[in-house]
Amino acid sequence: MIKTSGLKKLYVTEEVETTALNNINIEIDAGEFVAIMGPSGCGKSTLLNVLGMLDNPTDGEYYFLDHEVSSYTESQRANLRKNNLGFVFQSFNLIDELTVYENVELPLLYQKVAPAARKEKVMAAMDQMSMTHRKNHFPQQLSGGQQQRVAVARAVVARPKVILADEPTGNLDSANGDEVMGLLADLNKDGTTIIMVTHAPQYAEYSNRVIHLLDGRVVSEKMSGAGRA
Amino acid sequence: MLRNYLISTLRRLRRAKGFTAINIIGLSVGLTGAVLVLLLVQYELGFDQHNDKLDSLHIVINRVARPGGSDRHSPNVPMPLAPELLSQSPQIVRSARLAIGEMIVHGDEGSFEEGVIFSEPDLFNMFSFEVISGDPAAALSRPDGLVITREAALKHFGTVDLIGQPVALTNPAGRNEFQVLAVVESPPVQSTFQFRMVLPLQTHFAFARRELNWNSSNSFLLVETAGAVGKYDLDETFQAIVQKNKPDRAHVDAQGQQPTDRPYWNFYLLPFEDLHLSAQVGIGVDPRVLAILAAIAGLLLTIAIFNFVLLALGRLKSRFVEVGIRRMIGASRGNLTAMFLAEVLVTTLFALGLSFIILEFSLPAFNRLLGRELALGAMVDVGFWAAVVLLISLLVLAAGIFPALRLASMRPVQAMHGIDSASRKKGALRVGVIFQFSLAIFILVTALVFNSQMKFVLEQPLGFNQSQIVVYKIATEGEKISAWSQRLKEVLLRDRGVRSVTKTSVSVSRGFDRQGWYDRSKKFWRAVVRDVDESYLTTMEISLLMGRDFREQDDAEVVLVNQTFVDQFGLENPIGYLLDGFSYGAGTDPTIIGVVDDYNFSSLYSKVQPMMLRKRPAGLYSYLLARIAPDDVNGTLQRLADSWKNAAPGIPLTYNFLDEDIENLYVVEKKIRAVTQGAAILALALAAMGLLGMATIEVSRRTKEIGIRKVLGASVPDIMSLLSRRMVLSNLLANIIAWPIGWMVMQKWLGLFAYRIDLGLGTFVMAGLLALAIAVITVSTQAVRAATANPVDSLRYE
Ligand SMILES: Nc1ncnc2c1ncn2[C@@H]1O[C@H](COP(=O)(O)OP(=O)(O)O)[C@@H](O)[C@H]1O
Ligand SMILES: [Mg+2]
């Protein structure tokens, strides 16, 4: 489903040139739950962004569902993204001016889903995340855990093939963190591919494979938790 | 403290280069306009100030009562008023009558027509003109004395050393010898009286007819008073004079009716100082034109101020942390307000500097357009600088106070954390953008309406074919005009490029040559009377509605009239109607032989008047109108010029195209049109710059939101429409404000024209759409950048 070869990402600023990713070769199959780990600044987010087509690699090839997308334009990438990918971020990234319901509905609007089907899907996703009772609240009126549940609901509402999560528990206490991880694990059981960046070893246990990065390189790939079983 | 303000201000201005540029350019354009208006107002106020006795100088104005409309204030008064006034009123010390005319000067360099004024000796004892040699007052007390200016002396004789020089001059009354008895400097440009030659009043060709005639108001009357005399102080004296002399026209209007219960004629003394800016008299500059210019400058400044305020408000957020820190370490609200105002002041001073540079380069062009001699160096005095300082202070307050107060009212802790306590109150900003749009639309509406009205006026069917007609002026003695006009008509007709030629007394004019008469039944008639010949209708292509055209053998016993004449005087069978009383018993009264279609023989500010066309053997045919073939116009003109010079070496060759003459009736309008168009373009450019700034702010404020939406699948067009939506909405709301105001203002202006366009919705829609297009384009440049950026780039800004 996902395959990279020789993937490289350079950040060139006025003072320094940072190699955020250096010769990344990985392959991820449909249905996997992959965790990416490594110290701060090693390139985890960069990798996730490239895999999520939010950014282009500087060099190398990236196959997503057999499309070689490394040189796609933003509008081509946008098209692939909206039909296949869902995102969850550490900082939730909800739109403050929209209600919970409207936030969750947004991806469907951009996919031009018909109103009736839209309502059904939004309600289903919110139900799954137990957020239905908060649908008319604004993000600021919710706790961090609730906000992240909304973000997850938004990520899954369009039934994407892959969910990319960048430290989804980073801003949450452990109770809330556990709950979000449980949600992701459930989604994975239902067949959604999950790629997640995390710092916490206990959450890496939810995955079936852990990719360790250091200074932009893959240093190890291990089967883990679910994978070993 | 001040140093700290200054340094941080300069750094901030440098960091936000784009916004700084928008502010400085906008303010400098507005300031340029404002300074220009200041210079112009100062210039106009300086008119006639060179006269030492200005305080005691007046001009007699006749306020003519009109039943329906507003009274007419005419500077033209009957000649016999002067001696009456002098003898009746001890407050009048001196007087000088003044008439304007033309003379042909036969000088060393050939014969040229020259505008001259005719006046009396005391003119030079009342008004201050610089004398080079001789005694101008003495010159005017002799019947053959001549006062000439340096400029005219050099033109005609190549020297100013002319005292005693005989000069031959020709006017309609004949050729006469004069003697130069005084040479003076040309009047200063800021003098109402402009002349190149001054001749004794009694040498005016019509002096004998007018000297004792109370029915002819044809000369100015200037008086010097002893001490201060109020405008209406002499009212009773004037009324007594009018009563005593019982002039016919002092009591009746055009229809022979006593128009109002007030007297028809009302003389008063207008201080000469006020003449130049009197809109009622209309000799100098109409202060309303100055008001229009001031309004335009004000509009530009307003737009610039709005840009400033909107951009400042939009960027407040970027300063919260700084403000929080300053407040935490002890800055008071006053300190912060002062700090922000200091920033505005610095920006404004930069703008002022730039505007002086712009002025330096653009003054020559303005001067050419306005026919003025404005200059930065000579004209600026303390008053000017005081006005500039006042302007700058107002500007700083207008642009700075609102953002300054908003900034200063931040609560320290919130400010520290970049929380805008008023972030939900974006109202001011929205309203500001809407207002900005309204201004732009209003300006567009004005420019579009002005343009189409002027186009309409210039392309209005005049009732005759104005193109390809060349107007030749025959300047010679009155008794010779008739013969010369016939002779030169034949000369012109001989050329193969000439289709037809007609003789006439007037080509086009803004005023009227009207005559009034009573018929047997004491009914009063009044009509414009023109002398023409039998080729007039065919040459001008005027259609004949009834009866017949002139024939070659016709004389003054038959006339043509226009349709308005027939309508106004209710003639049921105009053909054969005898216009009895027209000749006041001094000849045969004419009979109407034909009716012509109304054609417009003056400015389109006024409706067509009743008109009579005469054909007199001894008519004052001062003009030849020649219709020429459209091909090889230049060749034809050249050949005609050559034949003219051969046939009439003593008559100066002056010609121009009739359509140019007609266009010249609208010189002021054209200048105003040029100014409004220029201002409209500038205003739109400024407004667009402001919108660009706003769009930049909006996009950067919503960067994160845009990123999230893109991650969730928003396409490039989705983002574009998201960002443009608010602009489009503001634009639509702005139309609601701008349309009614624009409609009212333009309706009022169009009301000045007798022939005018109808205000259609189209103009307004067009203005709205244009403003919308500008907005969408400016916003799009920003939106495209945001929409096509990598989503990560947008998300990183949190
Ligand atoms: N936009 C950018 N410009 C320059 N350097 C960047 C940019 N984004 C990330 N980097 C650098 O790239 C490296 C990898 O960053 P990142 O992928 O965010 O690390 P992390 O593993 O903590 O998520 C870091 O050294 C970071 O400083
Ligand atoms: Mg990271």
Short mmCIF file of C-alpha atoms and ligand atoms in Angstrom, two decimals, chain A residues 9-13 16-21 36-49 55 166-167 197 199 213 216, chain B residues 792-793 796, ligand 1:
data_model
loop_
_atom_site.label_atom_id
_atom_site.label_comp_id
_atom_site.label_asym_id
_atom_site.label_seq_id
_atom_site.Cartn_x
_atom_site.Cartn_y
_atom_site.Cartn_z
CA LYS A 9 14.03 15.58 2.79
CA LEU A 10 16.27 18.62 3.07
CA TYR A 11 15.35 21.85 4.81
CA VAL A 12 17.41 24.70 3.49
CA THR A 13 17.23 27.91 5.49
CA VAL A 16 21.67 25.90 7.97
CA GLU A 17 20.84 22.96 5.80
CA THR A 18 19.03 20.22 7.76
CA THR A 19 18.72 16.70 6.45
CA ALA A 20 15.45 15.74 8.11
CA LEU A 21 15.10 12.46 6.22
CA ILE A 36 7.32 5.57 14.49
CA MET A 37 9.62 6.39 17.39
CA GLY A 38 12.79 8.32 17.99
CA PRO A 39 14.21 11.31 19.86
CA SER A 40 12.93 14.78 19.28
CA GLY A 41 14.07 16.30 15.99
CA CYS A 42 14.96 12.98 14.36
CA GLY A 43 12.46 13.47 11.53
CA LYS A 44 9.35 11.64 12.66
CA SER A 45 6.91 14.39 11.83
CA THR A 46 8.66 15.06 8.57
CA LEU A 47 8.29 11.45 7.58
CA LEU A 48 4.64 11.39 8.55
CA ASN A 49 3.98 14.57 6.59
CA ASP A 55 4.74 17.82 1.90
CA ASP A 166 1.38 12.57 14.96
CA GLU A 167 1.77 12.16 18.73
CA VAL A 197 4.29 8.83 15.74
CA HIS A 199 7.20 9.02 22.28
CA LEU A 213 14.44 6.81 13.51
CA GLY A 216 16.67 11.02 9.68
CA VAL B 792 2.54 21.66 6.49
CA ASP B 793 3.77 25.18 5.90
CA ARG B 796 3.55 25.04 11.41
N1 LIG C 1 10.27 23.82 8.03
C1 LIG C 1 11.46 23.49 8.50
N2 LIG C 1 12.54 24.22 8.19
C2 LIG C 1 13.76 23.88 8.63
N3 LIG C 1 14.00 22.85 9.38
C3 LIG C 1 12.97 22.04 9.74
C4 LIG C 1 11.65 22.34 9.33
N4 LIG C 1 10.83 21.38 9.84
C5 LIG C 1 11.63 20.54 10.54
N5 LIG C 1 12.89 20.95 10.46
C6 LIG C 1 14.03 20.28 11.04
O1 LIG C 1 14.03 18.97 10.58
C7 LIG C 1 14.36 18.08 11.61
C8 LIG C 1 13.27 17.08 11.79
O2 LIG C 1 12.13 17.72 12.31
P1 LIG C 1 10.81 16.91 12.76
O3 LIG C 1 10.45 16.02 11.65
O4 LIG C 1 9.77 17.95 13.14
O5 LIG C 1 11.29 16.17 14.03
P2 LIG C 1 10.45 15.32 15.07
O6 LIG C 1 11.05 13.98 14.98
O7 LIG C 1 10.67 15.96 16.39
O8 LIG C 1 9.03 15.37 14.63
C9 LIG C 1 14.64 18.92 12.84
O9 LIG C 1 16.01 19.11 12.95
C10 LIG C 1 13.95 20.21 12.56
O10 LIG C 1 14.64 21.26 13.15
#
